[in-house]
JSON list of C-alpha atoms in Angstrom, two decimals:
[
{"chain": "A", "resi": 1, "resn": "ALA", "atom": "CA", "xyz": [54.88, -46.05, -118.27]},
{"chain": "A", "resi": 2, "resn": "ALA", "atom": "CA", "xyz": [55.42, -44.99, -121.88]},
{"chain": "A", "resi": 3, "resn": "GLU", "atom": "CA", "xyz": [53.55, -41.73, -121.30]},
{"chain": "A", "resi": 4, "resn": "LEU", "atom": "CA", "xyz": [55.64, -41.05, -118.21]},
{"chain": "A", "resi": 5, "resn": "GLU", "atom": "CA", "xyz": [58.82, -41.22, -120.30]},
{"chain": "A", "resi": 6, "resn": "THR", "atom": "CA", "xyz": [57.70, -38.06, -122.13]},
{"chain": "A", "resi": 7, "resn": "LYS", "atom": "CA", "xyz": [57.53, -36.05, -118.90]},
{"chain": "A", "resi": 8, "resn": "SER", "atom": "CA", "xyz": [60.18, -34.04, -117.12]},
{"chain": "A", "resi": 9, "resn": "PHE", "atom": "CA", "xyz": [60.33, -32.80, -113.54]},
{"chain": "A", "resi": 10, "resn": "THR", "atom": "CA", "xyz": [61.18, -29.29, -112.47]},
{"chain": "A", "resi": 11, "resn": "ASN", "atom": "CA", "xyz": [63.48, -30.44, -109.68]},
{"chain": "A", "resi": 12, "resn": "GLY", "atom": "CA", "xyz": [65.94, -31.77, -112.27]},
{"chain": "A", "resi": 13, "resn": "LYS", "atom": "CA", "xyz": [65.87, -35.27, -110.82]},
{"chain": "A", "resi": 14, "resn": "ASP", "atom": "CA", "xyz": [64.79, -38.39, -112.60]},
{"chain": "A", "resi": 15, "resn": "ASP", "atom": "CA", "xyz": [61.86, -39.22, -110.37]},
{"chain": "A", "resi": 16, "resn": "LYS", "atom": "CA", "xyz": [60.14, -41.32, -113.01]},
{"chain": "A", "resi": 17, "resn": "PRO", "atom": "CA", "xyz": [60.62, -44.67, -111.21]},
{"chain": "A", "resi": 18, "resn": "LEU", "atom": "CA", "xyz": [59.15, -43.21, -108.01]},
{"chain": "A", "resi": 19, "resn": "VAL", "atom": "CA", "xyz": [56.27, -41.55, -109.84]},
{"chain": "A", "resi": 20, "resn": "GLU", "atom": "CA", "xyz": [55.54, -44.76, -111.73]},
{"chain": "A", "resi": 21, "resn": "ARG", "atom": "CA", "xyz": [55.36, -46.77, -108.48]},
{"chain": "A", "resi": 22, "resn": "LEU", "atom": "CA", "xyz": [53.13, -44.16, -106.81]},
{"chain": "A", "resi": 23, "resn": "TYR", "atom": "CA", "xyz": [50.82, -43.94, -109.82]},
{"chain": "A", "resi": 24, "resn": "GLU", "atom": "CA", "xyz": [50.56, -47.72, -110.07]},
{"chain": "A", "resi": 25, "resn": "ALA", "atom": "CA", "xyz": [49.71, -48.05, -106.37]},
{"chain": "A", "resi": 26, "resn": "ALA", "atom": "CA", "xyz": [47.09, -45.29, -106.56]},
{"chain": "A", "resi": 27, "resn": "PHE", "atom": "CA", "xyz": [45.55, -46.76, -109.72]},
{"chain": "A", "resi": 28, "resn": "GLU", "atom": "CA", "xyz": [45.34, -50.25, -108.25]},
{"chain": "A", "resi": 29, "resn": "GLU", "atom": "CA", "xyz": [43.75, -48.95, -105.05]},
{"chain": "A", "resi": 30, "resn": "GLN", "atom": "CA", "xyz": [41.12, -46.80, -106.78]},
{"chain": "A", "resi": 31, "resn": "PHE", "atom": "CA", "xyz": [40.40, -49.11, -109.74]},
{"chain": "A", "resi": 32, "resn": "GLY", "atom": "CA", "xyz": [40.04, -51.99, -107.31]},
{"chain": "A", "resi": 33, "resn": "LYS", "atom": "CA", "xyz": [37.22, -50.14, -105.54]},
{"chain": "A", "resi": 34, "resn": "ALA", "atom": "CA", "xyz": [35.20, -49.56, -108.72]},
{"chain": "A", "resi": 35, "resn": "THR", "atom": "CA", "xyz": [31.81, -51.23, -108.94]},
{"chain": "A", "resi": 36, "resn": "GLU", "atom": "CA", "xyz": [30.90, -49.46, -112.18]},
{"chain": "A", "resi": 37, "resn": "LEU", "atom": "CA", "xyz": [33.01, -48.38, -115.16]},
{"chain": "A", "resi": 38, "resn": "ARG", "atom": "CA", "xyz": [31.69, -46.11, -117.92]},
{"chain": "A", "resi": 39, "resn": "TYR", "atom": "CA", "xyz": [33.66, -45.71, -121.14]},
{"chain": "A", "resi": 40, "resn": "THR", "atom": "CA", "xyz": [31.15, -43.97, -123.40]},
{"chain": "A", "resi": 41, "resn": "LEU", "atom": "CA", "xyz": [31.75, -42.32, -126.79]},
{"chain": "A", "resi": 42, "resn": "LEU", "atom": "CA", "xyz": [35.50, -42.96, -126.79]},
{"chain": "A", "resi": 43, "resn": "GLY", "atom": "CA", "xyz": [35.68, -44.43, -130.27]},
{"chain": "A", "resi": 44, "resn": "TRP", "atom": "CA", "xyz": [37.14, -47.64, -128.87]},
{"chain": "A", "resi": 45, "resn": "GLY", "atom": "CA", "xyz": [37.50, -50.62, -131.16]},
{"chain": "A", "resi": 46, "resn": "ASP", "atom": "CA", "xyz": [38.59, -54.21, -130.69]},
{"chain": "A", "resi": 47, "resn": "ALA", "atom": "CA", "xyz": [42.17, -53.26, -129.75]},
{"chain": "A", "resi": 48, "resn": "GLU", "atom": "CA", "xyz": [41.06, -51.03, -126.88]},
{"chain": "A", "resi": 49, "resn": "ALA", "atom": "CA", "xyz": [38.50, -53.60, -125.74]},
{"chain": "A", "resi": 50, "resn": "ALA", "atom": "CA", "xyz": [41.26, -56.22, -125.71]},
{"chain": "A", "resi": 51, "resn": "GLN", "atom": "CA", "xyz": [43.44, -53.95, -123.57]},
{"chain": "A", "resi": 52, "resn": "LEU", "atom": "CA", "xyz": [40.58, -53.41, -121.13]},
{"chain": "A", "resi": 53, "resn": "ALA", "atom": "CA", "xyz": [39.91, -57.16, -121.13]},
{"chain": "A", "resi": 54, "resn": "GLU", "atom": "CA", "xyz": [43.54, -57.79, -120.20]},
{"chain": "A", "resi": 55, "resn": "VAL", "atom": "CA", "xyz": [43.27, -55.44, -117.23]},
{"chain": "A", "resi": 56, "resn": "LEU", "atom": "CA", "xyz": [39.97, -56.94, -116.10]},
{"chain": "A", "resi": 57, "resn": "ALA", "atom": "CA", "xyz": [41.27, -60.50, -116.49]},
{"chain": "A", "resi": 58, "resn": "SER", "atom": "CA", "xyz": [44.16, -59.63, -114.18]},
{"chain": "A", "resi": 59, "resn": "GLY", "atom": "CA", "xyz": [41.69, -59.15, -111.35]},
{"chain": "A", "resi": 60, "resn": "ALA", "atom": "CA", "xyz": [42.32, -55.42, -111.12]},
{"chain": "A", "resi": 61, "resn": "ALA", "atom": "CA", "xyz": [38.61, -54.66, -110.61]},
{"chain": "A", "resi": 62, "resn": "PRO", "atom": "CA", "xyz": [37.34, -57.38, -108.26]},
{"chain": "A", "resi": 63, "resn": "ARG", "atom": "CA", "xyz": [34.24, -55.39, -107.24]},
{"chain": "A", "resi": 64, "resn": "LEU", "atom": "CA", "xyz": [33.12, -54.55, -110.77]},
{"chain": "A", "resi": 65, "resn": "GLU", "atom": "CA", "xyz": [29.40, -55.13, -111.26]},
{"chain": "A", "resi": 66, "resn": "THR", "atom": "CA", "xyz": [28.59, -52.95, -114.28]},
{"chain": "A", "resi": 67, "resn": "LEU", "atom": "CA", "xyz": [30.60, -52.11, -117.39]},
{"chain": "A", "resi": 68, "resn": "TYR", "atom": "CA", "xyz": [29.19, -49.53, -119.82]},
{"chain": "A", "resi": 69, "resn": "LEU", "atom": "CA", "xyz": [30.72, -49.27, -123.29]},
{"chain": "A", "resi": 70, "resn": "PRO", "atom": "CA", "xyz": [28.01, -47.61, -125.40]},
{"chain": "A", "resi": 71, "resn": "SER", "atom": "CA", "xyz": [28.68, -45.69, -128.60]},
{"chain": "A", "resi": 72, "resn": "ASN", "atom": "CA", "xyz": [32.07, -47.28, -129.24]},
{"chain": "A", "resi": 73, "resn": "LYS", "atom": "CA", "xyz": [33.14, -49.34, -132.24]},
{"chain": "A", "resi": 74, "resn": "ILE", "atom": "CA", "xyz": [33.82, -52.63, -130.50]},
{"chain": "A", "resi": 75, "resn": "GLY", "atom": "CA", "xyz": [33.25, -55.60, -132.78]},
{"chain": "A", "resi": 76, "resn": "ASP", "atom": "CA", "xyz": [32.99, -59.34, -132.28]},
{"chain": "A", "resi": 77, "resn": "GLU", "atom": "CA", "xyz": [36.64, -59.83, -131.34]},
{"chain": "A", "resi": 78, "resn": "GLY", "atom": "CA", "xyz": [36.56, -57.14, -128.68]},
{"chain": "A", "resi": 79, "resn": "CYS", "atom": "CA", "xyz": [33.32, -58.53, -127.27]},
{"chain": "A", "resi": 80, "resn": "LYS", "atom": "CA", "xyz": [34.81, -62.02, -127.16]},
{"chain": "A", "resi": 81, "resn": "ALA", "atom": "CA", "xyz": [37.87, -60.74, -125.30]},
{"chain": "A", "resi": 82, "resn": "LEU", "atom": "CA", "xyz": [35.72, -58.90, -122.77]},
{"chain": "A", "resi": 83, "resn": "ALA", "atom": "CA", "xyz": [33.39, -61.87, -122.29]},
{"chain": "A", "resi": 84, "resn": "ALA", "atom": "CA", "xyz": [36.36, -64.15, -121.67]},
{"chain": "A", "resi": 85, "resn": "ALA", "atom": "CA", "xyz": [37.89, -61.70, -119.22]},
{"chain": "A", "resi": 86, "resn": "LEU", "atom": "CA", "xyz": [34.64, -61.37, -117.32]},
{"chain": "A", "resi": 87, "resn": "GLY", "atom": "CA", "xyz": [34.04, -65.11, -117.32]},
{"chain": "A", "resi": 88, "resn": "LYS", "atom": "CA", "xyz": [30.87, -64.94, -119.37]}
]
């Protein structure tokens, strides 16, 4: 939502609430279908892992079987957050 606030639309209308709802619905539908997520070489640390853990803990990816996070900088705290979110 914060990123959306930086955008403008060529029709001159403030369609941000509509766009936000449409994006959220599309994200939930597609993310919910994912059985595998790959976040490789993104430079993620504990903060990003905690954000991902929050999303996963919400049940947003009920079909997830495999999560790849190689070549990031996730430490113990990020791993703990992910393990808790995944019920491990």
